[in-house]
Coordinates of C-alpha atoms in Angstrom, one line a residue:
M1 CA -81.4 -41.1 -22.9
L2 CA -82.9 -38.2 -20.9
T3 CA -80.6 -38.9 -18.1
V4 CA -77.6 -38.5 -20.5
H5 CA -79.2 -35.2 -21.6
I6 CA -79.5 -33.7 -18.1
T7 CA -76.0 -35.0 -17.2
L8 CA -74.6 -33.2 -20.3
L9 CA -76.7 -30.1 -19.5
L10 CA -75.8 -29.7 -15.8
A11 CA -72.6 -31.6 -15.1
V12 CA -70.6 -30.6 -18.2
P13 CA -69.6 -26.9 -18.2
S14 CA -71.7 -24.9 -20.7
N15 CA -68.5 -23.2 -22.0
L16 CA -67.2 -26.5 -23.2
T17 CA -67.8 -27.2 -26.9
V18 CA -66.5 -29.5 -29.6
A19 CA -63.5 -27.8 -31.1
G20 CA -64.3 -26.1 -34.4
M21 CA -68.0 -26.1 -34.0
G22 CA -68.5 -23.0 -32.0
T23 CA -72.0 -22.6 -30.5
Y24 CA -73.1 -25.7 -32.4
G25 CA -70.7 -27.9 -30.5
R26 CA -72.3 -27.9 -27.0
P27 CA -72.7 -31.5 -26.0
A28 CA -76.2 -31.0 -24.6
M29 CA -77.5 -29.4 -27.7
L30 CA -76.0 -32.1 -29.9
W31 CA -77.6 -34.8 -27.7
G32 CA -81.0 -33.0 -28.0
L33 CA -80.7 -33.3 -31.8
V34 CA -80.0 -37.0 -31.3
L35 CA -83.2 -37.2 -29.2
L36 CA -85.1 -35.5 -32.0
G37 CA -83.9 -37.9 -34.6
W38 CA -84.7 -40.8 -32.4
W39 CA -88.2 -39.6 -31.8
V40 CA -88.8 -39.0 -35.6
L41 CA -87.6 -42.5 -36.4
W42 CA -89.8 -44.0 -33.7
R43 CA -92.9 -42.2 -35.1
L44 CA -92.0 -43.2 -38.7
E45 CA -92.0 -46.8 -37.5
G46 CA -95.5 -46.4 -36.1
G47 CA -94.6 -45.8 -32.5
V48 CA -97.5 -44.7 -30.3
P49 CA -97.3 -43.3 -26.8
P50 CA -98.6 -45.7 -24.1
A51 CA -101.8 -43.6 -23.8
G52 CA -102.3 -43.4 -27.5
R53 CA -102.2 -40.4 -29.8
G54 CA -103.8 -37.9 -27.5
I55 CA -103.0 -34.3 -28.1
G56 CA -102.3 -32.4 -24.9
P57 CA -102.2 -28.6 -24.3
A58 CA -98.4 -28.5 -23.9
R59 CA -97.8 -30.3 -27.2
I60 CA -100.0 -27.8 -29.1
A61 CA -98.3 -24.8 -27.4
V62 CA -94.8 -26.0 -28.3
L63 CA -96.0 -26.7 -31.9
L64 CA -97.3 -23.2 -32.1
L65 CA -94.0 -21.7 -30.8
V66 CA -92.0 -23.7 -33.4
L67 CA -94.3 -22.6 -36.2
V68 CA -93.9 -19.0 -35.2
I69 CA -90.1 -19.4 -35.0
L70 CA -90.1 -20.9 -38.5
M71 CA -92.3 -18.2 -40.0
S72 CA -90.3 -15.5 -38.4
F73 CA -87.1 -17.0 -39.7
A74 CA -88.5 -17.1 -43.2
H75 CA -89.9 -13.6 -43.0
A76 CA -86.5 -12.3 -41.7
L77 CA -84.5 -13.9 -44.6
L78 CA -87.0 -12.7 -47.2
R79 CA -86.5 -9.1 -45.9
G80 CA -82.8 -9.5 -46.1
Q81 CA -80.3 -9.7 -43.2
P82 CA -76.7 -8.6 -42.6
A83 CA -74.2 -11.4 -43.1
D84 CA -73.4 -11.6 -39.5
Q85 CA -77.0 -12.2 -38.5
I86 CA -77.7 -15.2 -40.7
S87 CA -75.5 -17.6 -38.8
P88 CA -77.0 -16.7 -35.4
A89 CA -80.5 -17.2 -36.9
I90 CA -79.6 -20.7 -38.1
S91 CA -78.0 -21.5 -34.8
A92 CA -81.3 -20.4 -33.1
L93 CA -83.1 -22.9 -35.3
M94 CA -80.7 -25.7 -34.3
R95 CA -81.3 -24.9 -30.7
T96 CA -85.0 -25.0 -31.2
A97 CA -84.7 -28.4 -32.8
S98 CA -82.7 -29.6 -29.9
W99 CA -85.2 -28.3 -27.4
C100 CA -88.0 -30.0 -29.3
G101 CA -86.1 -33.3 -29.1
V102 CA -85.9 -33.1 -25.4
F103 CA -89.5 -32.1 -25.1
L104 CA -90.9 -34.8 -27.4
V105 CA -88.9 -37.7 -25.9
A106 CA -89.9 -36.7 -22.4
M107 CA -93.5 -36.3 -23.4
D108 CA -93.9 -39.6 -25.3
G109 CA -91.0 -41.7 -24.0
L110 CA -91.8 -41.8 -20.2
I111 CA -94.1 -44.7 -19.8
D112 CA -95.4 -44.4 -16.3
S113 CA -95.1 -42.4 -13.1
D114 CA -92.1 -44.5 -12.0
D115 CA -90.2 -43.3 -15.0
V116 CA -91.0 -39.7 -14.1
V117 CA -90.0 -40.2 -10.5
R118 CA -86.7 -41.7 -11.3
L119 CA -85.8 -39.0 -13.8
V120 CA -86.8 -36.2 -11.4
R121 CA -84.8 -37.8 -8.6
R122 CA -81.7 -37.8 -10.9
L123 CA -82.4 -34.2 -11.9
V124 CA -82.7 -33.2 -8.2
V125 CA -79.4 -34.9 -7.4
L126 CA -77.5 -33.2 -10.3
T127 CA -79.0 -29.9 -9.3
G128 CA -77.8 -30.4 -5.8
I129 CA -74.3 -31.2 -7.0
V130 CA -74.2 -28.1 -9.3
A131 CA -75.5 -26.0 -6.4
A132 CA -72.8 -27.4 -4.1
L133 CA -70.2 -26.4 -6.7
G134 CA -71.6 -22.9 -6.8
L135 CA -71.3 -22.7 -3.0
A136 CA -67.7 -23.8 -3.2
Q137 CA -67.1 -21.1 -5.8
F138 CA -68.6 -18.5 -3.6
A139 CA -66.4 -19.5 -0.7
T140 CA -63.1 -19.8 -2.5
H141 CA -63.5 -17.4 -5.5
R142 CA -62.4 -20.3 -7.8
T143 CA -64.4 -22.1 -10.5
F144 CA -62.9 -25.6 -10.1
L145 CA -63.5 -26.1 -13.9
A146 CA -59.9 -25.9 -15.1
W147 CA -59.9 -29.6 -15.7
A148 CA -62.1 -29.0 -18.8
E149 CA -59.3 -27.2 -20.6
G150 CA -57.3 -30.4 -21.1
I151 CA -60.0 -32.5 -22.8
P152 CA -58.8 -33.5 -26.3
G153 CA -60.9 -32.2 -29.1
M154 CA -62.8 -29.8 -26.9
A155 CA -62.6 -26.0 -26.6
F156 CA -63.2 -24.3 -23.2
G157 CA -64.2 -20.7 -22.7
T158 CA -63.3 -18.4 -19.9
D159 CA -62.5 -19.7 -16.5
D160 CA -63.2 -17.0 -14.0
V161 CA -65.6 -15.9 -11.2
A162 CA -67.5 -12.7 -11.5
S163 CA -67.9 -10.5 -8.4
R164 CA -70.3 -7.9 -7.0
G165 CA -68.6 -5.9 -4.3
V166 CA -66.5 -8.1 -2.1
F167 CA -68.5 -11.2 -2.9
A168 CA -68.0 -13.8 -5.6
R169 CA -70.9 -14.5 -7.9
A170 CA -71.1 -18.3 -8.3
V171 CA -71.6 -19.6 -11.8
G172 CA -71.5 -23.3 -11.3
T173 CA -71.3 -25.0 -14.7
A174 CA -73.4 -22.3 -16.4
T175 CA -72.2 -19.5 -18.6
H176 CA -73.4 -16.6 -16.4
P177 CA -74.4 -16.1 -12.7
L178 CA -77.9 -15.2 -13.7
E179 CA -78.4 -18.4 -15.6
F180 CA -76.9 -20.4 -12.7
G181 CA -79.3 -18.7 -10.2
A182 CA -82.3 -19.4 -12.5
V183 CA -81.4 -23.1 -12.9
V184 CA -80.9 -23.7 -9.2
V185 CA -83.9 -21.8 -8.1
G186 CA -86.1 -23.0 -11.0
M187 CA -85.5 -26.6 -10.0
L188 CA -85.9 -25.9 -6.3
P189 CA -89.7 -26.9 -6.2
L190 CA -88.7 -30.4 -7.5
A191 CA -86.0 -30.6 -4.8
I192 CA -88.5 -29.6 -2.1
A193 CA -91.0 -32.1 -3.3
A194 CA -88.4 -34.8 -3.3
A195 CA -87.5 -33.9 0.3
M196 CA -91.1 -33.7 1.5
G197 CA -91.9 -37.0 -0.2
N198 CA -88.7 -38.7 1.0
G199 CA -87.5 -39.0 -2.6
F200 CA -91.1 -39.7 -3.8
R201 CA -91.0 -43.1 -2.1
S202 CA -92.3 -44.0 1.3
G203 CA -89.9 -46.0 3.5
R204 CA -86.7 -44.9 1.6
R205 CA -83.6 -44.7 3.7
M206 CA -81.5 -41.5 4.1
R207 CA -84.5 -39.3 4.5
I208 CA -82.3 -36.4 5.6
G209 CA -80.2 -36.8 2.4
W210 CA -83.1 -35.6 0.2
W211 CA -83.1 -32.3 2.1
L212 CA -79.5 -31.6 1.0
P213 CA -80.1 -30.6 -2.6
A214 CA -83.0 -28.3 -1.5
G215 CA -81.0 -26.8 1.4
I216 CA -77.9 -26.2 -0.7
A217 CA -80.0 -24.6 -3.4
V218 CA -81.6 -22.2 -0.9
L219 CA -78.2 -21.2 0.5
V220 CA -76.8 -20.6 -3.0
A221 CA -79.7 -18.4 -3.8
L222 CA -79.2 -16.4 -0.6
V223 CA -75.5 -15.8 -1.3
S224 CA -75.9 -15.3 -5.1
V225 CA -75.8 -11.4 -4.7
S226 CA -78.6 -11.4 -7.3
R227 CA -82.0 -9.8 -7.1
S228 CA -83.5 -12.3 -9.6
A229 CA -82.3 -15.3 -7.6
I230 CA -83.8 -13.9 -4.4
I231 CA -87.1 -13.1 -6.1
G232 CA -87.1 -16.6 -7.8
L233 CA -86.4 -18.2 -4.4
V234 CA -89.5 -16.5 -2.9
V235 CA -91.6 -17.5 -5.9
A236 CA -90.4 -21.1 -5.8
I237 CA -91.1 -21.5 -2.1
L238 CA -94.6 -19.9 -2.3
A239 CA -95.4 -21.9 -5.4
S240 CA -94.4 -25.2 -3.6
M241 CA -96.7 -24.7 -0.7
P242 CA -100.2 -25.4 -2.3
G243 CA -101.0 -29.0 -1.9
M244 CA -98.7 -29.5 1.1
A245 CA -99.9 -30.6 4.5
P246 CA -100.0 -27.8 7.1
R247 CA -97.2 -29.5 9.0
A248 CA -95.0 -29.6 5.9
R249 CA -95.7 -25.9 5.2
R250 CA -94.6 -25.0 8.8
I251 CA -91.4 -27.1 8.4
L252 CA -90.6 -25.4 5.1
A253 CA -91.2 -21.9 6.5
I254 CA -89.0 -22.7 9.6
L255 CA -86.2 -24.1 7.4
G256 CA -86.4 -21.0 5.2
V257 CA -86.0 -18.6 8.2
L258 CA -83.1 -20.7 9.6
A259 CA -81.4 -20.5 6.2
V260 CA -81.7 -16.7 6.2
A261 CA -80.4 -16.5 9.7
V262 CA -77.4 -18.8 9.0
V263 CA -76.4 -16.8 6.0
A264 CA -76.7 -13.5 7.8
V265 CA -74.5 -14.8 10.7
A266 CA -72.0 -16.8 8.7
V267 CA -71.4 -14.3 5.9
P268 CA -70.8 -10.8 7.4
G269 CA -72.1 -8.0 5.2
M270 CA -74.3 -10.3 3.0
A271 CA -77.6 -9.2 4.6
T272 CA -76.7 -5.5 4.1
T273 CA -75.6 -6.2 0.5
V274 CA -78.9 -8.0 -0.4
I275 CA -81.0 -5.3 1.2
T276 CA -79.1 -2.6 -0.8
L277 CA -79.8 -4.6 -4.0
F278 CA -83.5 -3.8 -3.5
T279 CA -83.5 -0.5 -1.8
G280 CA -80.9 1.0 -4.2
A281 CA -82.4 -0.5 -7.3
E282 CA -83.3 2.8 -8.8
D283 CA -79.6 3.8 -9.1
D284 CA -78.4 0.4 -10.3
P285 CA -77.2 0.4 -14.0
S286 CA -78.9 -2.9 -14.9
T287 CA -82.2 -1.6 -13.5
R288 CA -82.0 1.6 -15.5
S289 CA -81.1 -0.3 -18.6
R290 CA -84.1 -2.6 -18.2
A291 CA -86.4 0.4 -17.7
A292 CA -85.0 2.2 -20.7
A293 CA -85.4 -0.9 -22.8
L294 CA -89.2 -0.9 -22.5
S295 CA -89.4 2.6 -24.0
R296 CA -87.5 1.3 -27.1
V297 CA -89.6 -1.7 -27.8
P298 CA -92.0 0.1 -30.2
E299 CA -89.1 1.3 -32.2
F300 CA -87.6 -2.2 -32.6
L301 CA -91.0 -3.8 -33.2
S302 CA -92.3 -1.3 -35.8
A303 CA -90.7 -3.2 -38.8
S304 CA -92.7 -6.4 -38.1
P305 CA -95.1 -6.3 -35.1
L306 CA -96.6 -9.7 -35.8
L307 CA -93.5 -11.9 -36.4
G308 CA -90.7 -9.7 -35.1
A309 CA -87.1 -9.2 -36.4
G310 CA -86.4 -13.0 -36.5
F311 CA -85.4 -15.4 -33.8
G312 CA -81.7 -15.0 -33.0
T313 CA -81.2 -12.0 -35.3
F314 CA -81.4 -9.3 -32.6
L315 CA -77.8 -9.1 -31.6
P316 CA -76.4 -7.4 -28.5
R317 CA -74.9 -4.7 -30.6
Y318 CA -78.4 -3.3 -31.1
Y319 CA -79.5 -3.5 -27.4
I320 CA -79.3 -5.8 -24.4
F321 CA -82.8 -6.2 -22.8
D322 CA -81.9 -8.6 -20.0
D323 CA -85.6 -9.7 -20.3
Q324 CA -86.5 -12.8 -22.3
W325 CA -90.1 -11.7 -22.6
V326 CA -89.2 -8.4 -24.1
L327 CA -86.6 -10.0 -26.3
T328 CA -89.1 -12.5 -27.5
L329 CA -91.5 -9.7 -28.4
V330 CA -88.8 -8.0 -30.5
E331 CA -87.5 -11.2 -32.2
L332 CA -90.8 -13.1 -32.7
G333 CA -93.3 -10.3 -32.5
I334 CA -96.7 -10.5 -30.8
A335 CA -97.3 -14.0 -32.1
G336 CA -94.0 -15.3 -30.6
A337 CA -94.5 -13.7 -27.2
A338 CA -98.1 -15.2 -27.1
A339 CA -96.7 -18.6 -28.1
L340 CA -94.0 -18.6 -25.4
A341 CA -96.6 -17.6 -22.8
A342 CA -98.8 -20.4 -24.1
V343 CA -95.9 -22.9 -23.5
F344 CA -95.7 -21.8 -19.8
L345 CA -99.4 -21.7 -19.3
A346 CA -100.2 -25.0 -21.0
S347 CA -97.3 -26.8 -19.2
G348 CA -98.3 -25.6 -15.8
W349 CA -102.0 -26.3 -16.4
S350 CA -101.3 -29.8 -17.7
A351 CA -99.4 -30.5 -14.5
V352 CA -102.1 -29.1 -12.3
L353 CA -104.7 -31.3 -14.0
A354 CA -102.5 -34.3 -13.8
A355 CA -102.0 -33.8 -10.0
R356 CA -105.7 -34.4 -9.4
R357 CA -105.8 -37.8 -11.1
L358 CA -102.4 -39.5 -10.4
D359 CA -101.0 -41.5 -7.5
P360 CA -99.5 -39.5 -4.6
A361 CA -95.9 -39.8 -5.8
A362 CA -96.7 -38.7 -9.3
A363 CA -99.1 -36.0 -8.1
A364 CA -96.2 -34.5 -6.0
V365 CA -94.0 -34.4 -9.1
A366 CA -96.8 -32.8 -11.0
R367 CA -97.4 -30.0 -8.5
A368 CA -93.6 -29.4 -8.2
S369 CA -93.3 -29.3 -12.0
A370 CA -96.1 -26.7 -12.2
A371 CA -94.2 -24.7 -9.5
S372 CA -91.0 -24.9 -11.5
V373 CA -92.7 -23.7 -14.6
L374 CA -94.1 -20.7 -12.7
T375 CA -90.7 -19.9 -11.2
L376 CA -89.0 -20.1 -14.6
A377 CA -91.7 -17.8 -16.1
V378 CA -90.9 -15.1 -13.5
L379 CA -87.1 -15.6 -13.8
Y380 CA -87.3 -15.2 -17.6
A381 CA -88.1 -11.5 -17.0
F382 CA -84.6 -10.9 -15.6
F383 CA -82.3 -12.2 -18.3
D384 CA -82.2 -13.5 -21.9
A385 CA -82.9 -17.0 -20.8
L386 CA -83.4 -18.7 -24.2
G387 CA -79.9 -17.5 -25.2
F388 CA -78.4 -19.6 -22.4
P389 CA -78.2 -23.4 -22.8
M390 CA -79.1 -24.6 -19.3
S391 CA -82.1 -22.3 -18.6
A392 CA -83.6 -23.0 -22.0
G393 CA -83.0 -26.8 -21.9
L394 CA -84.5 -27.2 -18.5
L395 CA -87.6 -25.3 -19.5
F396 CA -88.4 -27.8 -22.3
L397 CA -87.5 -30.7 -20.2
V398 CA -89.9 -29.7 -17.4
A399 CA -92.5 -28.9 -20.1
G400 CA -92.1 -32.4 -21.4
L401 CA -92.5 -33.8 -17.9
C402 CA -95.7 -31.9 -17.5
A403 CA -97.0 -33.2 -20.8
A404 CA -96.1 -36.8 -19.9
L405 CA -97.9 -36.5 -16.6
Y406 CA -100.9 -35.1 -18.3
R407 CA -100.9 -38.0 -20.8
M408 CA -100.6 -40.5 -17.9
S409 CA -103.5 -38.9 -16.0
T410 CA -105.6 -39.1 -19.2
R411 CA -104.8 -42.8 -19.5
S412 CA -105.7 -43.3 -15.8
K413 CA -109.0 -41.5 -16.1
T414 CA -109.8 -43.5 -19.2
S415 CA -109.0 -46.7 -17.4
V416 CA -111.3 -45.8 -14.5
Q417 CA -114.1 -44.9 -16.8
S418 CA -113.6 -48.2 -18.7
S419 CA -113.8 -50.1 -15.4
E420 CA -117.0 -48.3 -14.4
V421 CA -118.5 -49.1 -17.8
N422 CA -117.6 -52.8 -17.4
V423 CA -119.1 -52.9 -13.9
N424 CA -122.3 -51.3 -15.2
R425 CA -122.4 -53.7 -18.1
N426 CA -122.0 -56.7 -15.8
H427 CA -124.8 -55.5 -13.6
L428 CA -127.0 -54.9 -16.6
M429 CA -126.3 -58.4 -18.1
G430 CA -127.0 -59.9 -14.7
D431 CA -130.4 -58.3 -14.5
L432 CA -131.2 -59.4 -18.1
E433 CA -130.2 -63.0 -17.3
Q434 CA -132.3 -62.9 -14.2
R435 CA -135.3 -61.8 -16.2
R436 CA -134.8 -64.5 -18.8
R437 CA -135.0 -67.3 -16.3
P438 CA -138.4 -69.1 -16.2
A439 CA -140.6 -68.5 -13.3
P440 CA -140.7 -71.4 -10.8
D441 CA -143.6 -73.9 -11.1
P442 CA -146.0 -73.1 -8.2
H443 CA -147.2 -76.7 -8.2
G444 CA -143.8 -78.0 -7.8
M445 CA -142.9 -81.4 -8.8
E446 CA -142.3 -81.4 -12.6

């Protein structure tokens, strides 16, 4: 079920929707609602996760975020809203329900570390395919998505490639180049972990094949002509290094330098363009817009500082922040921004704790998941990430993976403690039995 979700999320163009349903008709969102209904039926029938009904940090954080979203929605409607803001608010609730379905099924449905490893391997392969599509778009200035226009019963959005200067900005199957860059770079730590761990399995064939998704993702980030993708790339690589062996760190650093050199030589003018993106940031319109947005936050937040304007009600006609953290503060108030931060912190911390207790393959996935969460947290400061299907869906999928790994590590710790108790009990019973035996007769013969 989760494999179907990541396939719909990554392989199906985000602009493809069921005809007549608008934003409600994205296949990945509809499948997330199916996952939520499946999880609810499972719990109503008495389903219990393999490790029992433990409450992990990520579960609590997501629950708090959902509660804040619901309270903010109710508060916004009680205040009264323009007619054109009610539908986006309801759509935001549906998206939230879909995200929760993915999170809950990932958290409670993955039984053991083998399940997690298999799912992450599929996620890495799909990310590599989408990154390869982006690389082809950059090279040819074509989207290669025209096939989606002829699917019966489906509506397809625009089919064009944006550009910055003379370079095409790859979009993959996403709705925007920023979202595409965030998805590829955000999943890079998982791809690096799969490459370093030979697909998380010792002795697997095609060892070099597991480097392809990571290598293509790095190349796409370098040619994305995007500041956020470059920054995310640096964060992803640095976040992936803790826990690696020194030799693995050296290999990763050397490969990174080689990738930069290849792009600088193979794509004339790319190095100058990327340097200009950072040195001329003060004169860039998007940078000035983001800086001006911060000065207007108190104005937009003054009506309801605690719960904000309402999730999904702050339309682009008011202002475009290009910063999910600021937008969350405006739409969900201080409570919502704190709840979203708690989702990132709880997910990352759950993965870090799990990495200390699980087997090597699962520990590698846990460390990579924590690095992905950190990378996404940084990238959320560069665009309205929760308004885009792929970047939001992958956040809650990775958060669910972190929660599942934490649950498995808790079960493992409990099993170890139970074994120690049983051993101690056996020693104690042996001592008592020894004491109960009658002393031998010194005279001997009876």
